[in-house]
PDB file of C-alpha atoms in Angstrom:
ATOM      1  CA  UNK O   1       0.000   0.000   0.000  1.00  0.00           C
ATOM      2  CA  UNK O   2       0.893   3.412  -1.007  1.00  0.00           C
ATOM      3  CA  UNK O   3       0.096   6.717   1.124  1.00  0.00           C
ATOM      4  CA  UNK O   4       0.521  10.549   0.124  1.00  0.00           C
ATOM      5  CA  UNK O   5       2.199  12.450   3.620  1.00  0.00           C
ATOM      6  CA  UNK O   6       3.720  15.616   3.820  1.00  0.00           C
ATOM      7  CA  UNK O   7       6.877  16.121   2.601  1.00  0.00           C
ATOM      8  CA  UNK O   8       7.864  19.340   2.433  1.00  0.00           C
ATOM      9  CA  UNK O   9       5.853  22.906   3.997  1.00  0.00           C
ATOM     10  CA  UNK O  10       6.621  26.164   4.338  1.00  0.00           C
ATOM     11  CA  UNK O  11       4.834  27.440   7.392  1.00  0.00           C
ATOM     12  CA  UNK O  12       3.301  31.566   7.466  1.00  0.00           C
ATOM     13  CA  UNK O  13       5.023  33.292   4.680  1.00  0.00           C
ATOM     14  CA  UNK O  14       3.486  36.592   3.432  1.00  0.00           C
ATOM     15  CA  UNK O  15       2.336  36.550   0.222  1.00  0.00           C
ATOM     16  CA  UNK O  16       4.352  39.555  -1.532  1.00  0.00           C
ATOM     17  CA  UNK O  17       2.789  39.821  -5.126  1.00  0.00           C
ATOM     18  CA  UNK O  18      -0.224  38.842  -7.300  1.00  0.00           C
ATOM     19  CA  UNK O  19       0.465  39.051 -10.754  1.00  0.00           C
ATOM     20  CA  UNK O  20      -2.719  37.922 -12.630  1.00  0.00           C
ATOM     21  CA  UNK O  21      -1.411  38.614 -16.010  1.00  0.00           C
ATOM     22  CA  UNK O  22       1.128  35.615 -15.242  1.00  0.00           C
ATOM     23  CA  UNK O  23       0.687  32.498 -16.913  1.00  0.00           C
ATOM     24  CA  UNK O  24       0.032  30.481 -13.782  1.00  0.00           C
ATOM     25  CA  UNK O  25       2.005  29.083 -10.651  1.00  0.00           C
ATOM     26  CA  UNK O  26       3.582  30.497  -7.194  1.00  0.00           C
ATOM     27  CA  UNK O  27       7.111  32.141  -7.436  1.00  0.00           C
ATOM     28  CA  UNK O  28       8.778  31.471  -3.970  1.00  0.00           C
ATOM     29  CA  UNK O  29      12.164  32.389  -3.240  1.00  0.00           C
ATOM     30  CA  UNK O  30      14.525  30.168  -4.213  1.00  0.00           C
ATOM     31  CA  UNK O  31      16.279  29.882  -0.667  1.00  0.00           C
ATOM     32  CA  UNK O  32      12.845  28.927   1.042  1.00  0.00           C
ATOM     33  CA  UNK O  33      12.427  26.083  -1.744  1.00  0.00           C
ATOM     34  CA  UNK O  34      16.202  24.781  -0.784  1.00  0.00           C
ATOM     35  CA  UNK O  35      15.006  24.877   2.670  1.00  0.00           C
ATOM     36  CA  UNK O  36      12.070  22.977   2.530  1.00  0.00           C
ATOM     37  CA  UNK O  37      13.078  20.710  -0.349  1.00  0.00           C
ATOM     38  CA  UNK O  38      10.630  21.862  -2.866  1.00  0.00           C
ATOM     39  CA  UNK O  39      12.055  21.949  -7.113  1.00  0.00           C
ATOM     40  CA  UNK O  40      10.863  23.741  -9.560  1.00  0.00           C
ATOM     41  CA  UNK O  41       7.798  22.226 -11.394  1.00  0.00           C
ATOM     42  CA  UNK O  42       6.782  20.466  -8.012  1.00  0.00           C
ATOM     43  CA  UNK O  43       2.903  20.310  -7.376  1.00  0.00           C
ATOM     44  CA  UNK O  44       2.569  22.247  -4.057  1.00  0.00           C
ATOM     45  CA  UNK O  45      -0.847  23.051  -2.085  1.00  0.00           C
ATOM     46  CA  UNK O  46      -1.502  26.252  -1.157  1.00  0.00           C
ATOM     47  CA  UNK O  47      -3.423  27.319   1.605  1.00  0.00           C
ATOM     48  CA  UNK O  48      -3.874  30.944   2.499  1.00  0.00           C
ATOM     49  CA  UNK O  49      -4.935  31.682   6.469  1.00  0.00           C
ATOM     50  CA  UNK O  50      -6.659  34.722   5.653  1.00  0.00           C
ATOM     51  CA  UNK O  51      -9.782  33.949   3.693  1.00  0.00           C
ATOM     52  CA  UNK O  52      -9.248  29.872   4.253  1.00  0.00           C
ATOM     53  CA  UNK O  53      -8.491  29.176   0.658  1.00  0.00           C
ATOM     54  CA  UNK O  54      -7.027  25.966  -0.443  1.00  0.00           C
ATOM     55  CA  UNK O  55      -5.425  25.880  -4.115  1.00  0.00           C
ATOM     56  CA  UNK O  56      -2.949  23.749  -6.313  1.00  0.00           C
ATOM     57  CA  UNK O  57      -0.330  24.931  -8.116  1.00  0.00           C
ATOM     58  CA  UNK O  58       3.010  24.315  -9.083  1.00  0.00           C
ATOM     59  CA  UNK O  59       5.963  26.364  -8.366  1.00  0.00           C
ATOM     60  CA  UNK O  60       9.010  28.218  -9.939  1.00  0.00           C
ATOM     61  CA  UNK O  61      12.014  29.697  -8.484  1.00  0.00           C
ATOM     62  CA  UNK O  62      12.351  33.352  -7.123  1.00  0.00           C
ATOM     63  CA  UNK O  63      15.260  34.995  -6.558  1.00  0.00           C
ATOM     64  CA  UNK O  64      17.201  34.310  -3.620  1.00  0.00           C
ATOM     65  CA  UNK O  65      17.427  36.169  -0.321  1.00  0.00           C
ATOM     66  CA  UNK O  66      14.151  38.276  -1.700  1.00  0.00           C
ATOM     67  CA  UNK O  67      11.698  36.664   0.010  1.00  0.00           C
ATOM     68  CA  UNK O  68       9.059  36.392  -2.682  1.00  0.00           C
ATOM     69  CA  UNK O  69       5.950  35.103  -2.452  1.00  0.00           C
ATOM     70  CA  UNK O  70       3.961  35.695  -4.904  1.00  0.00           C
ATOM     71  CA  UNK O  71       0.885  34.580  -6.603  1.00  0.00           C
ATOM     72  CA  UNK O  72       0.521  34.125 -10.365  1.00  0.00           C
ATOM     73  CA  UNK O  73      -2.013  33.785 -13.300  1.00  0.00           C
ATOM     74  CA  UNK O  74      -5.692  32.829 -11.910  1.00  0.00           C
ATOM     75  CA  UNK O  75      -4.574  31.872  -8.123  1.00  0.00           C
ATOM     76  CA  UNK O  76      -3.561  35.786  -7.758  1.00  0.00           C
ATOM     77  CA  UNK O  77      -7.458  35.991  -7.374  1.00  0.00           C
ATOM     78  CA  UNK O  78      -7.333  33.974  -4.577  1.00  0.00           C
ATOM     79  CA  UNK O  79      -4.501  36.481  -1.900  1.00  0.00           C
ATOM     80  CA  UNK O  80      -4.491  39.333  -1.128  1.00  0.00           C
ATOM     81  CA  UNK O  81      -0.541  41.190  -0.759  1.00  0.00           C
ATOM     82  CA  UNK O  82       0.064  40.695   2.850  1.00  0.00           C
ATOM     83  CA  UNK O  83      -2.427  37.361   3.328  1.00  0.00           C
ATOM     84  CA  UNK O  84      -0.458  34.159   5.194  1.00  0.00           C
ATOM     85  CA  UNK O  85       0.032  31.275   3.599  1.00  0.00           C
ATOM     86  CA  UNK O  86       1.231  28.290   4.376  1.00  0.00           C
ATOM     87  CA  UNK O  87       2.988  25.828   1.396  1.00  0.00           C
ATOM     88  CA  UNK O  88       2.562  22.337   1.324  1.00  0.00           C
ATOM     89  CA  UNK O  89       4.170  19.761  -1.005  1.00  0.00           C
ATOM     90  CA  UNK O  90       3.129  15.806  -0.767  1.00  0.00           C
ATOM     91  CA  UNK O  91       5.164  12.756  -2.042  1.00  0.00           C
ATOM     92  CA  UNK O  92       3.616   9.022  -2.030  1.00  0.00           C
ATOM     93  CA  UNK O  93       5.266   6.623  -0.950  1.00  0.00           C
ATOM     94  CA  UNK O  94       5.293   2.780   1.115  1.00  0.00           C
ATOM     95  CA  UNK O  95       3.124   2.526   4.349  1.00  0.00           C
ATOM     96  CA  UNK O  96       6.109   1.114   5.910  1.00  0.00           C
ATOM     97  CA  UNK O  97       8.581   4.253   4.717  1.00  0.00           C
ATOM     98  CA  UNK O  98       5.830   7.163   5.458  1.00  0.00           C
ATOM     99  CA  UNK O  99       6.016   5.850   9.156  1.00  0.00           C
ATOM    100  CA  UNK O 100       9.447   7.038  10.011  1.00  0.00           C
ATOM    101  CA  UNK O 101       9.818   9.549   7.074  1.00  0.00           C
ATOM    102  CA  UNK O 102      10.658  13.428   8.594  1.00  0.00           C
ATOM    103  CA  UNK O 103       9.257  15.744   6.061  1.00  0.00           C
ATOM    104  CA  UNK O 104      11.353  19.180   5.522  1.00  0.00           C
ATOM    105  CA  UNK O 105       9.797  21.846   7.646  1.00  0.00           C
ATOM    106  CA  UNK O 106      10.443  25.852   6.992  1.00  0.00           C
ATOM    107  CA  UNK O 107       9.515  28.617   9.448  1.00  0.00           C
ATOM    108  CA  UNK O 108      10.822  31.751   7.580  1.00  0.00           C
ATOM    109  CA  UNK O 109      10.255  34.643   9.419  1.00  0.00           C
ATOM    110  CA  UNK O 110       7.222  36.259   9.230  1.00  0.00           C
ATOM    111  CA  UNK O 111       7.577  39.515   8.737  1.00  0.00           C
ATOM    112  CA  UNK O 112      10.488  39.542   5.687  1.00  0.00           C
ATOM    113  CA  UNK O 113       9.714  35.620   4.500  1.00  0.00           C
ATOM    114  CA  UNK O 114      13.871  35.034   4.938  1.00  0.00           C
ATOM    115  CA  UNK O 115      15.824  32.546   6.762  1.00  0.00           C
ATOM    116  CA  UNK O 116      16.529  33.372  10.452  1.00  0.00           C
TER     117      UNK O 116
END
């Protein structure tokens, strides 16, 4: 048997940008996506504390140290600049694995979405 856990998340980043006019995905800093072990392409949930949202997306690289968050294409309807979000990214794998597997867990600082 095969089970989808959590393997990577990003916890309370500000969103920085929506850019509607985007062809679609989230940008995130490319030192957060190092962090939490997140590549460019990958299928990550989004859920946005603010308004209770939940969307899927999938992600490309911002660059590093900025801190960007944001929002592209049709999701930018869904923050607001400022909202919280937190990232989640899922892999499948064996029963017996997902027991002792530790997912990658970021908790940038709030205020700037950096490292600390």
């Amino acid at each position: 048997m095969q089970v989808h856990v959590v393997k990577s998340k990003i916890h309370r980043v500000k969103v920085t940008g929506a850019d509607l006019n985007y062809i679609g995905s989230i940008t995130i800093d490319e030192d957060l996506m190092e962090a939490a072990n997140i590549i460019q392409g990958e299928k990550v949930q989004i859920v946005n504390n603010n308004n209770g949202e939940r969307l899927e997306t999938y992600v490309i690289p911002g660059p590093r140290g900025s801190g960007e968050i944001t929002l592209n294409g049709a999701a930018a309807r869904k923050v607001a600049k400022g909202d919280i979000l937190i990232l989640i990214a899922y892999a499948i794998m064996d029963f017996e694995e997902a027991k002792t597997f530790k997912p990658s867990l970021v908790f940038p600082n709030e205020e700037n979405n950096l490292l600390t």
